[in-house]
Short mmCIF file of C-alpha atoms in Angstrom, two decimals:
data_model
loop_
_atom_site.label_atom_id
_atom_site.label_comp_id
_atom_site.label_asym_id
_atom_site.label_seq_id
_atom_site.Cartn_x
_atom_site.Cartn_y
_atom_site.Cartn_z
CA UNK T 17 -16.91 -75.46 -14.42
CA UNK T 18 -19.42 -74.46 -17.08
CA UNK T 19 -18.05 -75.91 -20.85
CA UNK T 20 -17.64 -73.33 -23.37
CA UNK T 21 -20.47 -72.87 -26.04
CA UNK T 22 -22.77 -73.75 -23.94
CA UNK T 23 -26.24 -71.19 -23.00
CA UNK T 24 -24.76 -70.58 -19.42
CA UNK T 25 -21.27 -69.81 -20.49
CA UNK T 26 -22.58 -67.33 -22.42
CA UNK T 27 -25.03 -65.68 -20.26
CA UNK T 28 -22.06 -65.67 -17.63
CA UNK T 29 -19.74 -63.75 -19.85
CA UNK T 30 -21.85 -61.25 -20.99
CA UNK T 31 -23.01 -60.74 -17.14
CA UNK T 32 -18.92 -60.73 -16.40
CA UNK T 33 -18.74 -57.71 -19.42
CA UNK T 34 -21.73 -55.60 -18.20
CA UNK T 35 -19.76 -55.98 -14.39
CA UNK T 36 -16.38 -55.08 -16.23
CA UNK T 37 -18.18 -52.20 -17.71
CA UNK T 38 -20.27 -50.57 -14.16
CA UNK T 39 -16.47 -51.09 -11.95
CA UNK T 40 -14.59 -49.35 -15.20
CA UNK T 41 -17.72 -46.77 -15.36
CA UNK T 42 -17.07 -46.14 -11.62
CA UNK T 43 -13.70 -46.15 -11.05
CA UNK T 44 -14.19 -43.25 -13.95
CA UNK T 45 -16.60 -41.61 -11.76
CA UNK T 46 -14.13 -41.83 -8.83
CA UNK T 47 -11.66 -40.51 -10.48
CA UNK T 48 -13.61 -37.26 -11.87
CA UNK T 49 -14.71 -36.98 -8.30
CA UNK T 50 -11.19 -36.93 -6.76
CA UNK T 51 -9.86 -34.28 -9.68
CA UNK T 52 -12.70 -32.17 -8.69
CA UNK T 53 -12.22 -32.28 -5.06
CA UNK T 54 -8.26 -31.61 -5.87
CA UNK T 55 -9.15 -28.91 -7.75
CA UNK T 56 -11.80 -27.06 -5.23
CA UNK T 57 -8.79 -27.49 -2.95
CA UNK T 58 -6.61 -25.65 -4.96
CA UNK T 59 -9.09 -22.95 -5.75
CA UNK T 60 -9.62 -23.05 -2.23
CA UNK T 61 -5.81 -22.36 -1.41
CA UNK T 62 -5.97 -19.60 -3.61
CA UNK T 63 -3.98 -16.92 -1.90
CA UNK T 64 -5.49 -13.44 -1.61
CA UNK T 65 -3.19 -10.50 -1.95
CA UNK T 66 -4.98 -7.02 -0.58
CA UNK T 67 -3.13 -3.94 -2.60
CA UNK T 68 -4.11 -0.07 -0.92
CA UNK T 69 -2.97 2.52 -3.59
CA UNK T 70 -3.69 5.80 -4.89
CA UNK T 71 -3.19 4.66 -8.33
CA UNK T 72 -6.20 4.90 -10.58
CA UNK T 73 -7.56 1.39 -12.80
CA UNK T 74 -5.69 2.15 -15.79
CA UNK T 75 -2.18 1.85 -13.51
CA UNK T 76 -2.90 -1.11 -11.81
CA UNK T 77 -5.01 -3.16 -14.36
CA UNK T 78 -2.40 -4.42 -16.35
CA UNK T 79 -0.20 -5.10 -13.39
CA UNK T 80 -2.53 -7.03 -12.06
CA UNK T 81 -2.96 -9.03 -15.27
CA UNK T 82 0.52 -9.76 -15.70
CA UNK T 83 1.25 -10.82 -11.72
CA UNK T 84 -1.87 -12.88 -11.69
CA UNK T 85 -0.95 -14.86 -14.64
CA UNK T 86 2.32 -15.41 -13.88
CA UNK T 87 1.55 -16.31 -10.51
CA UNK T 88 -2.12 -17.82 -10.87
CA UNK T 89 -2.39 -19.33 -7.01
CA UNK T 90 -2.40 -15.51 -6.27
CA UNK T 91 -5.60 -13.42 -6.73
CA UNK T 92 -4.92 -9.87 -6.23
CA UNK T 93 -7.72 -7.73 -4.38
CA UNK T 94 -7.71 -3.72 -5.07
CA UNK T 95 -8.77 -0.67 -2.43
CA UNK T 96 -8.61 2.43 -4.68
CA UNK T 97 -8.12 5.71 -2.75
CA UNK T 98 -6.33 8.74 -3.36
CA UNK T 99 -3.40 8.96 -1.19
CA UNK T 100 -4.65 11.13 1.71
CA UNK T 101 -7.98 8.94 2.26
CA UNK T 102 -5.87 5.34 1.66
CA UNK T 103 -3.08 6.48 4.10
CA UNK T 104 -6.37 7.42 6.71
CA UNK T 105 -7.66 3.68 5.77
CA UNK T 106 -4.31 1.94 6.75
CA UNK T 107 -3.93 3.43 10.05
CA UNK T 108 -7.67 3.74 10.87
CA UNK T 109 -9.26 0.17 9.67
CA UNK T 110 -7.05 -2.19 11.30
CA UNK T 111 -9.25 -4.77 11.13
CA UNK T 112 -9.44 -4.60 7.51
CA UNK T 113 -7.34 -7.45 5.39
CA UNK T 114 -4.17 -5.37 3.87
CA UNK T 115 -1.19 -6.12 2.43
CA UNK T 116 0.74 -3.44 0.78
CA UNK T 117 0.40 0.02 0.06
CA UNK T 118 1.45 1.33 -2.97
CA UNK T 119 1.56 5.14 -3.97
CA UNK T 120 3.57 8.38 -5.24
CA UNK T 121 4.06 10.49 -1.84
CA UNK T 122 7.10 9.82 -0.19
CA UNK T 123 5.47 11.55 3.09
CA UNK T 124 2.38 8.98 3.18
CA UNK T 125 5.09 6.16 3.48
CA UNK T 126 7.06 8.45 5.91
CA UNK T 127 3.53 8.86 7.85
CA UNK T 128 2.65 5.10 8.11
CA UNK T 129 6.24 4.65 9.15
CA UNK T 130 6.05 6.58 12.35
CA UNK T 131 2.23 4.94 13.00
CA UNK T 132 4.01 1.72 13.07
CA UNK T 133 1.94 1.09 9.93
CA UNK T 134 5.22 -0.87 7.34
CA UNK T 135 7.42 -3.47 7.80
CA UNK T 136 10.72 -4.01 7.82
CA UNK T 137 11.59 -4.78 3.97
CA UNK T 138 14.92 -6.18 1.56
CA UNK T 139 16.05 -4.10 -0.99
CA UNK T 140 15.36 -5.90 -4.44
CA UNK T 141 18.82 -5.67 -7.21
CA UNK T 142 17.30 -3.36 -10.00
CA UNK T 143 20.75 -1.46 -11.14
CA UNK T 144 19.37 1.77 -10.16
CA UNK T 145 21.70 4.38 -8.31
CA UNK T 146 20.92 4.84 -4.61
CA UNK T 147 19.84 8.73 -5.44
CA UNK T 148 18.07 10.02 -8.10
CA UNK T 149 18.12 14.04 -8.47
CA UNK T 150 19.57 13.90 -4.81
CA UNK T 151 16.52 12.11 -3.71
CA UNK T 152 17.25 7.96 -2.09
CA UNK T 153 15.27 5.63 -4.28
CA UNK T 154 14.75 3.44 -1.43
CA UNK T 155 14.18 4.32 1.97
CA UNK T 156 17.16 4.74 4.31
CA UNK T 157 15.90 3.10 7.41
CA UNK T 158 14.16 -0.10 4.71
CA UNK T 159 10.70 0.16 5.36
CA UNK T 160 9.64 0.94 1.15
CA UNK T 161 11.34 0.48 -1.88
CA UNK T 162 10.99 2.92 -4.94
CA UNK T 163 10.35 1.42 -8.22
CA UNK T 164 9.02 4.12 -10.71
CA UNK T 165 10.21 7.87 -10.82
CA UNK T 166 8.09 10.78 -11.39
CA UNK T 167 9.19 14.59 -12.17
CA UNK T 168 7.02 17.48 -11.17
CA UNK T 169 6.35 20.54 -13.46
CA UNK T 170 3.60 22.57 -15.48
CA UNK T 171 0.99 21.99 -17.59
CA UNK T 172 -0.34 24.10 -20.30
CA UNK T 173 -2.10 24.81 -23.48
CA UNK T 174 0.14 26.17 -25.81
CA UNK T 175 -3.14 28.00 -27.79
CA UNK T 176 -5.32 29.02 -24.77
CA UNK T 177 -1.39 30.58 -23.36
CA UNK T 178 -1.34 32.65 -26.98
CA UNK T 179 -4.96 33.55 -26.89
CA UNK T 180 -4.58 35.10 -23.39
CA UNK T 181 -1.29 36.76 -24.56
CA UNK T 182 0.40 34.58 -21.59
CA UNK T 183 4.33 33.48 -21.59
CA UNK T 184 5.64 30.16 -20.84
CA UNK T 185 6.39 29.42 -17.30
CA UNK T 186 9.59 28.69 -16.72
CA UNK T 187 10.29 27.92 -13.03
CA UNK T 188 8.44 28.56 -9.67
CA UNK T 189 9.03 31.90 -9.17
CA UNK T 190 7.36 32.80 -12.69
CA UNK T 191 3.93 31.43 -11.55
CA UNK T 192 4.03 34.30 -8.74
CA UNK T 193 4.10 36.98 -11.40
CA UNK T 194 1.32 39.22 -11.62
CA UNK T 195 0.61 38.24 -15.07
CA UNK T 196 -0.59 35.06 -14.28
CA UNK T 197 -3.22 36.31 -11.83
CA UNK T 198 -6.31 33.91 -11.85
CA UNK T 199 -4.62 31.80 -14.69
CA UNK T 200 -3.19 28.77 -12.20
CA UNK T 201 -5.38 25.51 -11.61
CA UNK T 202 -3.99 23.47 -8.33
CA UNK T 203 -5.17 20.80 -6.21
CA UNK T 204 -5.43 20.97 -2.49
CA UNK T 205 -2.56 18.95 -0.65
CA UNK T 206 -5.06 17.57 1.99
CA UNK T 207 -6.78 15.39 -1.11
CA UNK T 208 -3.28 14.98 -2.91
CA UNK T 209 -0.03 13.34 -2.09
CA UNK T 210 1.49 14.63 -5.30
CA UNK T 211 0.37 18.57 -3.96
CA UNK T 212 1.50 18.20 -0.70
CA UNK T 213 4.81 16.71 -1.83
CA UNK T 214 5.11 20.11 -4.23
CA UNK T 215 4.06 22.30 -1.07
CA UNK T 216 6.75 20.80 1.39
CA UNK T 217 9.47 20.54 -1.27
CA UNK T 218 9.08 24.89 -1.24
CA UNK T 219 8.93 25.03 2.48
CA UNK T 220 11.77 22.55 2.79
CA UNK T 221 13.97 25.00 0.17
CA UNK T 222 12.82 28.52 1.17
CA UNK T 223 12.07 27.83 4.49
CA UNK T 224 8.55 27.95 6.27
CA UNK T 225 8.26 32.38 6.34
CA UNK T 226 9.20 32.50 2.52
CA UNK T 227 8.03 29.46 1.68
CA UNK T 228 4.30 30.13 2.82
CA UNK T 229 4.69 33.23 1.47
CA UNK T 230 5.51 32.04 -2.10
CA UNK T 231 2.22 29.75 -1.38
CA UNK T 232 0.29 33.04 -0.64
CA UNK T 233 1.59 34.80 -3.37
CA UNK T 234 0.62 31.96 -5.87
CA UNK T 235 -2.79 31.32 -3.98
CA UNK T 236 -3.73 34.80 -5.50
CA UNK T 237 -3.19 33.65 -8.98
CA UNK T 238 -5.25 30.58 -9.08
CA UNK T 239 -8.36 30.31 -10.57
CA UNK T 240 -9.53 27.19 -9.03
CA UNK T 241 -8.30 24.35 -6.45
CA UNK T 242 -9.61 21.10 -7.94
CA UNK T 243 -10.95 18.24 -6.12
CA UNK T 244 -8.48 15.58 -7.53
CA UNK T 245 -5.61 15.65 -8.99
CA UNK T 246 -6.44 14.71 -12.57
CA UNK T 247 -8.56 17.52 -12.43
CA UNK T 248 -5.75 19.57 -13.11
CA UNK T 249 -4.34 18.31 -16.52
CA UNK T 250 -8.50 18.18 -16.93
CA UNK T 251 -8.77 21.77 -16.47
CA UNK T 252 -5.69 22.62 -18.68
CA UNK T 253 -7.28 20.48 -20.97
CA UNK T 254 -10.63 22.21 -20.54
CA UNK T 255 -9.40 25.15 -21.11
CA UNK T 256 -10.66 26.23 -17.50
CA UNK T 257 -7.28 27.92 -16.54
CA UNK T 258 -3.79 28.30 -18.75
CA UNK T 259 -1.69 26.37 -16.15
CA UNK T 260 -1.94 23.46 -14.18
CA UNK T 261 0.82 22.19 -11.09
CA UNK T 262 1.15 18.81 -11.71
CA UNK T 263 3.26 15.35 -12.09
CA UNK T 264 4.30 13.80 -15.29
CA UNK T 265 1.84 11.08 -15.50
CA UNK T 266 -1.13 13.45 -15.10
CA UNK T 267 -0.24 15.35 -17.47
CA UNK T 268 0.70 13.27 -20.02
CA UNK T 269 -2.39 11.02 -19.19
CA UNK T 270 -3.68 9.43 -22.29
CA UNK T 271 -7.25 11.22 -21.74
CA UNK T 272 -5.38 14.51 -23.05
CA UNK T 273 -3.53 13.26 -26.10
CA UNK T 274 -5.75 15.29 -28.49
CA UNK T 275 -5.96 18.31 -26.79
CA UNK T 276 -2.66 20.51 -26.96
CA UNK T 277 -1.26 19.97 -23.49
CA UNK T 278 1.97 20.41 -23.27
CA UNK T 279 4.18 19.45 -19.76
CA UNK T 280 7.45 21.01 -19.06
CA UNK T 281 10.05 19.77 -16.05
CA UNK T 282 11.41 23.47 -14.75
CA UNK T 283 15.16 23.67 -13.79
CA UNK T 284 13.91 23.29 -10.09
CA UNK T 285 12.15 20.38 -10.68
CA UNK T 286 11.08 17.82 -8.23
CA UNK T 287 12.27 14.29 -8.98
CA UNK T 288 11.27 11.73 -6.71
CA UNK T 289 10.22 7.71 -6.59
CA UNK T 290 7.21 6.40 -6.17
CA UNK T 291 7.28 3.64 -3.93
CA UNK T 292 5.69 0.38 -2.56
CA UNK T 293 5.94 -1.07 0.76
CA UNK T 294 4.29 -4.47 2.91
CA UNK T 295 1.82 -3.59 6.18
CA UNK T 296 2.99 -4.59 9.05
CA UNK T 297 -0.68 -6.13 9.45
CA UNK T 298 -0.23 -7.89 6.28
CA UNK T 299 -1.52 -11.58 6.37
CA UNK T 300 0.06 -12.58 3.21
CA UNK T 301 4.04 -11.52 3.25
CA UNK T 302 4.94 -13.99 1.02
CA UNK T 303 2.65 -13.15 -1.89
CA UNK T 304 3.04 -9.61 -0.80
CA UNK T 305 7.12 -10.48 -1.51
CA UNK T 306 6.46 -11.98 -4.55
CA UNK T 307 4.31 -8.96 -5.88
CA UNK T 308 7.18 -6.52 -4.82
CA UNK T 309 9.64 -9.03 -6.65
CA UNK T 310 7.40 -8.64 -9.86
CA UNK T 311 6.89 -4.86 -9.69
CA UNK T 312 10.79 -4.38 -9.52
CA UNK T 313 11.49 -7.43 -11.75
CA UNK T 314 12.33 -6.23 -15.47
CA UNK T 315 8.77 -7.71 -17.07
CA UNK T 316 7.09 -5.96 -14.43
CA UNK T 317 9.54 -2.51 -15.00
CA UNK T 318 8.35 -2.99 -18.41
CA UNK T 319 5.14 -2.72 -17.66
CA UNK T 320 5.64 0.74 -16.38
CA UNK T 321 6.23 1.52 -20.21
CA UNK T 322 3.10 0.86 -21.66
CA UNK T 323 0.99 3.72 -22.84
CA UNK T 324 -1.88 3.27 -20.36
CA UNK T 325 0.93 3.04 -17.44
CA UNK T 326 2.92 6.28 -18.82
CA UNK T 327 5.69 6.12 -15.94
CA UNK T 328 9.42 6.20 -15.86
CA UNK T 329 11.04 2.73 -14.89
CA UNK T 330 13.98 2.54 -12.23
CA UNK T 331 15.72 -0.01 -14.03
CA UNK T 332 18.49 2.42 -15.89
CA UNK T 333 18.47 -0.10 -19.10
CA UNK T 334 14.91 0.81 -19.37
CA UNK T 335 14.88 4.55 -18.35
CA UNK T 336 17.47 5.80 -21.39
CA UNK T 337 16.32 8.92 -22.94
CA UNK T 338 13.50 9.28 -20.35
CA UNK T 339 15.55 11.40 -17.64
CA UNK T 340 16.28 14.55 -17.70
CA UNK T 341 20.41 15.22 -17.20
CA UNK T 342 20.89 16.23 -13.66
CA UNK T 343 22.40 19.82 -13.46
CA UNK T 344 22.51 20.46 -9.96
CA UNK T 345 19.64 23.04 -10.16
CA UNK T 346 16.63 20.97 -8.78
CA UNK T 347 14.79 22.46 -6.55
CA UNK T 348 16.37 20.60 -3.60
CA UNK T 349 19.75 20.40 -4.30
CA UNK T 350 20.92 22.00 -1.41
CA UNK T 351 18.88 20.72 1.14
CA UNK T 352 17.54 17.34 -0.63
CA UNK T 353 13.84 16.23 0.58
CA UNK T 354 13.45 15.63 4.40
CA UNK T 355 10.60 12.95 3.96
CA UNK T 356 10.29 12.48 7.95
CA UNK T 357 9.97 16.18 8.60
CA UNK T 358 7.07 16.17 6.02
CA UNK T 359 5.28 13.53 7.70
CA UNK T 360 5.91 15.10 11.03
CA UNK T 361 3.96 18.30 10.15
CA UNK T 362 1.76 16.51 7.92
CA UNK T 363 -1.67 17.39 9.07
CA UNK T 364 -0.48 21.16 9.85
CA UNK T 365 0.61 21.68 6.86
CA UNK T 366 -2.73 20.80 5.03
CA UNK T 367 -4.85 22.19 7.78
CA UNK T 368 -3.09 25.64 7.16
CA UNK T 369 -2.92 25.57 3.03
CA UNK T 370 -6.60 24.54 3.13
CA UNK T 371 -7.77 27.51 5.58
CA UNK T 372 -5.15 30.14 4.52
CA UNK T 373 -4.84 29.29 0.70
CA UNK T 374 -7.85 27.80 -0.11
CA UNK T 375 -10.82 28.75 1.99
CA UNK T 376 -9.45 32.72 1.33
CA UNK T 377 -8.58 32.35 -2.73
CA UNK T 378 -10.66 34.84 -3.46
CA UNK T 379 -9.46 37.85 -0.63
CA UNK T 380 -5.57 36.95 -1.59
CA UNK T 381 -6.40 37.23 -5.42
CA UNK T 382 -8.19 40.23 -4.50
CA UNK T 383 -5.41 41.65 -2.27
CA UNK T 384 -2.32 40.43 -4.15
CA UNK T 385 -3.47 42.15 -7.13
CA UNK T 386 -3.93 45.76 -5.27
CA UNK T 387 -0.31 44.71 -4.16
CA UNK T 388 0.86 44.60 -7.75
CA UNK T 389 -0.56 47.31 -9.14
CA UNK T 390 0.48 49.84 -6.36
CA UNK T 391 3.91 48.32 -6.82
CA UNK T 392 4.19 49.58 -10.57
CA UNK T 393 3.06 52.51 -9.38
CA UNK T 394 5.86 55.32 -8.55
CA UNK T 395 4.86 56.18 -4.87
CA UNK T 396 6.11 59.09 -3.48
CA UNK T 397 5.55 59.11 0.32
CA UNK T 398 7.40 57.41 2.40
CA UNK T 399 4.62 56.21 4.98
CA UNK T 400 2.79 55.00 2.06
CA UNK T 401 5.42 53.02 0.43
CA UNK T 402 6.15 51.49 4.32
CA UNK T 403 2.21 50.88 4.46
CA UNK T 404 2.70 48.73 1.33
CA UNK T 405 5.16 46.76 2.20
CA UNK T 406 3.68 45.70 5.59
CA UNK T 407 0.72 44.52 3.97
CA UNK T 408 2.82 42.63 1.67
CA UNK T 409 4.39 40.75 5.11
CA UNK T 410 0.62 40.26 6.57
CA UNK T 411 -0.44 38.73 3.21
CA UNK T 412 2.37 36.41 3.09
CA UNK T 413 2.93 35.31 6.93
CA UNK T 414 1.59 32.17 7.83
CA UNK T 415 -0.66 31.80 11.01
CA UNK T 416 1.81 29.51 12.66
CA UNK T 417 5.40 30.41 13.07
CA UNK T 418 7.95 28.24 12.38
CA UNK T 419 9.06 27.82 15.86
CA UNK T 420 4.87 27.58 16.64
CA UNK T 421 5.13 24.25 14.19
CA UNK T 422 8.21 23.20 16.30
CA UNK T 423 6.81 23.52 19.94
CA UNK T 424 3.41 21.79 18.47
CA UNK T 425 1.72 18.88 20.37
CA UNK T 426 2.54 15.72 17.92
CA UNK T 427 -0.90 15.05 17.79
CA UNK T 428 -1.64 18.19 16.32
CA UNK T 429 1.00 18.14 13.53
CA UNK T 430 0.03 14.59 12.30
CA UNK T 431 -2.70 13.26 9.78
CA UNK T 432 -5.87 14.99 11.34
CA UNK T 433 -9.02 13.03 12.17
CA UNK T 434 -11.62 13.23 9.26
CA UNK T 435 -14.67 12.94 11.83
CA UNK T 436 -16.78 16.05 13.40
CA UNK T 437 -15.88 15.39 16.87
CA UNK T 438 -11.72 16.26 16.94
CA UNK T 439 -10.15 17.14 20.44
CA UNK T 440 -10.55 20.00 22.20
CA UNK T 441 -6.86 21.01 21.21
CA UNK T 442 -7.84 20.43 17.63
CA UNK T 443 -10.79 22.88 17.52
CA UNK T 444 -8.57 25.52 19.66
CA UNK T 445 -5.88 25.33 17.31
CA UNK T 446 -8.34 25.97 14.12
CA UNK T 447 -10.05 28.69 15.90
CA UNK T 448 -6.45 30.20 16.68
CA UNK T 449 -5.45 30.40 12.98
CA UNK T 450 -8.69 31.63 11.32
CA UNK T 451 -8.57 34.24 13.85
CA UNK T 452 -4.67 34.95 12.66
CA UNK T 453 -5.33 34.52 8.80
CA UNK T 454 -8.75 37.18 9.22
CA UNK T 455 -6.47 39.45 11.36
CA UNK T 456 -3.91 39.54 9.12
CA UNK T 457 -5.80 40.01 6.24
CA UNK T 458 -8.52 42.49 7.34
CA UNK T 459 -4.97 44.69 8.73
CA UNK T 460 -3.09 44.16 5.10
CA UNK T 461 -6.68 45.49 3.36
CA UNK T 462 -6.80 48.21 5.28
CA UNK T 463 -3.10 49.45 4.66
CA UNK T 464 -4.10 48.68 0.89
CA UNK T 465 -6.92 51.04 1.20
CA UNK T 466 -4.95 53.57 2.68
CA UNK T 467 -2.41 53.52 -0.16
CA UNK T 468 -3.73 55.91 -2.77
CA UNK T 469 -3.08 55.89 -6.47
CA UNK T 470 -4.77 56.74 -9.81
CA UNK T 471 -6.86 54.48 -12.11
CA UNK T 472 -5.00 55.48 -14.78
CA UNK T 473 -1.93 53.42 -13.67
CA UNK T 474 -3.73 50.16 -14.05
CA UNK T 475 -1.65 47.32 -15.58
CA UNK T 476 -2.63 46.81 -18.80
CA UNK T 477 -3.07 42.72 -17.07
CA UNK T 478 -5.10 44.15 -14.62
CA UNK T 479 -7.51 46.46 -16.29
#
């Protein structure tokens, strides 16, 4: 034992310090090494949660924010589509990591339903009534939940309306008036699940004869079919046309705050949830759950509230004031919305607004307004005023029948394939109704022509 004081007792302690100082400098190390590995695991475990919607950034942006911070071992990926081309992606990329699918059109739900495309899902407590307007909030058979509600109407500029000496529109059948010829901006219902919900809500209540030939009638007032559907608020906004079809949130879109839109719900207003549902290919249910838990949770109904968001919550205690009363006067209220029937048709339905409203916007506006001007025209002859109103059927009878729809191969009434090389029965069915629509147009121009009347008795609208 070496006595204290001494040279070697002192070289022995400080070599005991510098050893106490390397085993406390690595056990340091160690340490710093093990919290980094625990942490790489954790970022590792990270779970990712795959969203499809329609919605654009400004929607989903601050949802995201808010789920991912309160829930930061979930990182939240995004595949931005509009509804048409995200419902295509679901059932077409299978391989493709995807959790939920989130959107406004009841019928893309319905669609991915029948493909086998949702799964089975619990109804979350939000206080909301089980109908809305007459429409279920959540869907009957449980396969998506609503959790926002949305009202179809109008858009319009209030000065561009005066300058063109225009009225108000005040429900569906005013934007078939004559008046409003070439004054009506729409988008197609093959690119938008908001359109296609507004087209089968008027077949569902007028039935498929009338109801197409309401479409027809109002195909020869538009002045343009946008690409998108915020290109209609856009156009109002734009002063491109004097009236836009559209859903609330378009129109009251922050983007248009300064420039004199103005959005009106008619009596026969559409009211209807937009929804949120898990894939049945989903590979993370549980943060998929936990998402759907925070979008019908009250911080996440809140959300819906913020100015960037601009939708209606389902929670009642936050929806006060922000409903109209319900009359009994939508424009379902007999019949309510058959969301199964409009997925059923689904692809007909676009195929034939796209070919019969669209592709010929220019003959109907041309026709329809020969219509209406011989119509407040006193005609005399009686084989005249029978030729007149037969070319008012041709102009407004679909290609397909009702019962045509009815007796259709499934395949053909479903979501259509995008590529170049469709079916045999596909390309036979297109040629069928372009040769139907260009028959029944070139027979309803002809009767026109034959219809005599003066220049003079031009509409003042029309002149």
């Amino acid at each position: 034992m070496l006595p204290k004081g001494s040279r070697r007792w002192s070289w022995w302690r400080e070599v005991l310090k510098v050893r106490f100082v390397i085993l406390a400098a690595l056990r340091l190390l160690a340490l710093a090494c093990v919290t980094m590995l625990v942490s790489a695991a954790q970022a590792a475990e990270k779970q990712d949660l795959v969203v499809v919607t329609s919605y654009p950034p400004s929607f989903f942006e601050p949802f995201r924010q808010a789920f991912e911070t309160a829930n930061p071992d979930i990182r939240m990926s995004i595949v931005q589509r509009n509804t048409a081309s995200a419902t295509r992606f679901v059932m077409e990329k299978a391989d493709v990591p995807a959790d939920i699918f989130w959107a406004s059109a009841a019928d893309a739900f319905e669609l991915l339903k029948r493909s086998g495309d949702l799964r089975p899902i619990a109804p979350r407590h939000t206080g909301a009534a089980e109908k809305v307007f007459g429409y279920p909030v959540n869907d009957p058979e449980g396969y998506y939940l609503g959790f926002a509600l949305s009202g179809y109407g109008f858009v319009y500029n209030q000065s561009y309306l005066a300058q063109n000496k225009l009225p108000v529109p005040r429900d569906w059948q005013d934007l078939l008036k004559p008046v409003y010829s070439g004054q009506i901006g729409i988008t197609t219902p093959s690119r938008s699940g908001t359109t296609h919900l507004i087209v089968e809500a008027l077949l569902q209540t007028y039935g498929w004869e009338k109801g197409w030939a309401m479409l027809s009638q109002l195909g020869g007032n538009l002045s343009t079919v946008t690409a998108r559907s915020f290109g209609v608020a856009s156009g109002v906004a734009q002063r491109r046309f004097s009236i836009g079809i559209t859903i609330d949130f378009l129109a009251n879109a922050p983007d248009f705050a300064d420039a004199g839109n103005v959005f009106i719900l008619p009596p026969d207003t559409v009211f209807v949830p937009a929804s949120i549902a898990i894939l049945s290919r989903a590979r993370n249910v549980r943060a998929a759950e936990r998402f759907i838990d925070f979008v019908l949770s009250e911080d996440g109904q809140r959300v819906l509230l913020l100015p960037a968001v601009a939708r209606i919550p389902l929670n009642p205690a936050l929806n006060k004031g922000l409903l109209p009363q319900e009359s009994g006067d939508g424009l379902l209220k007999y019949s309510g919305f058959d969301a199964a029937l409009s997925a059923r048709r689904y692809g007909l339905v676009n195929l034939i607004f796209d070919d019969y409203i669209v592709r010929r916007r220019a003959t109907l506006a041309r026709l329809w307004k020969r219509v209406a001007d011989l119509e407040a025209t006193e005609i005399e002859d009686a084989q005249q005023r029978s030729m007149l109103a037969r070319a008012r059927r041709l102009l407004g009878t679909p290609p397909l029948s009702a019962s045509d729809v009815e007796n259709a191969d499934e395949s053909l009434k479903a979501e259509w394939p995008r590529s170049i090389a469709r079916s045999p029965a596909h390309t036979a069915l297109t040629q069928r109704l372009r040769a139907t629509i260009e028959r029944n147009l070139a027979t309803a121009e002809m009767l026109l022509s034959s219809v005599g009347r003066p220049a003079a008795n031009l509409q003042p609208w029309r002149q």
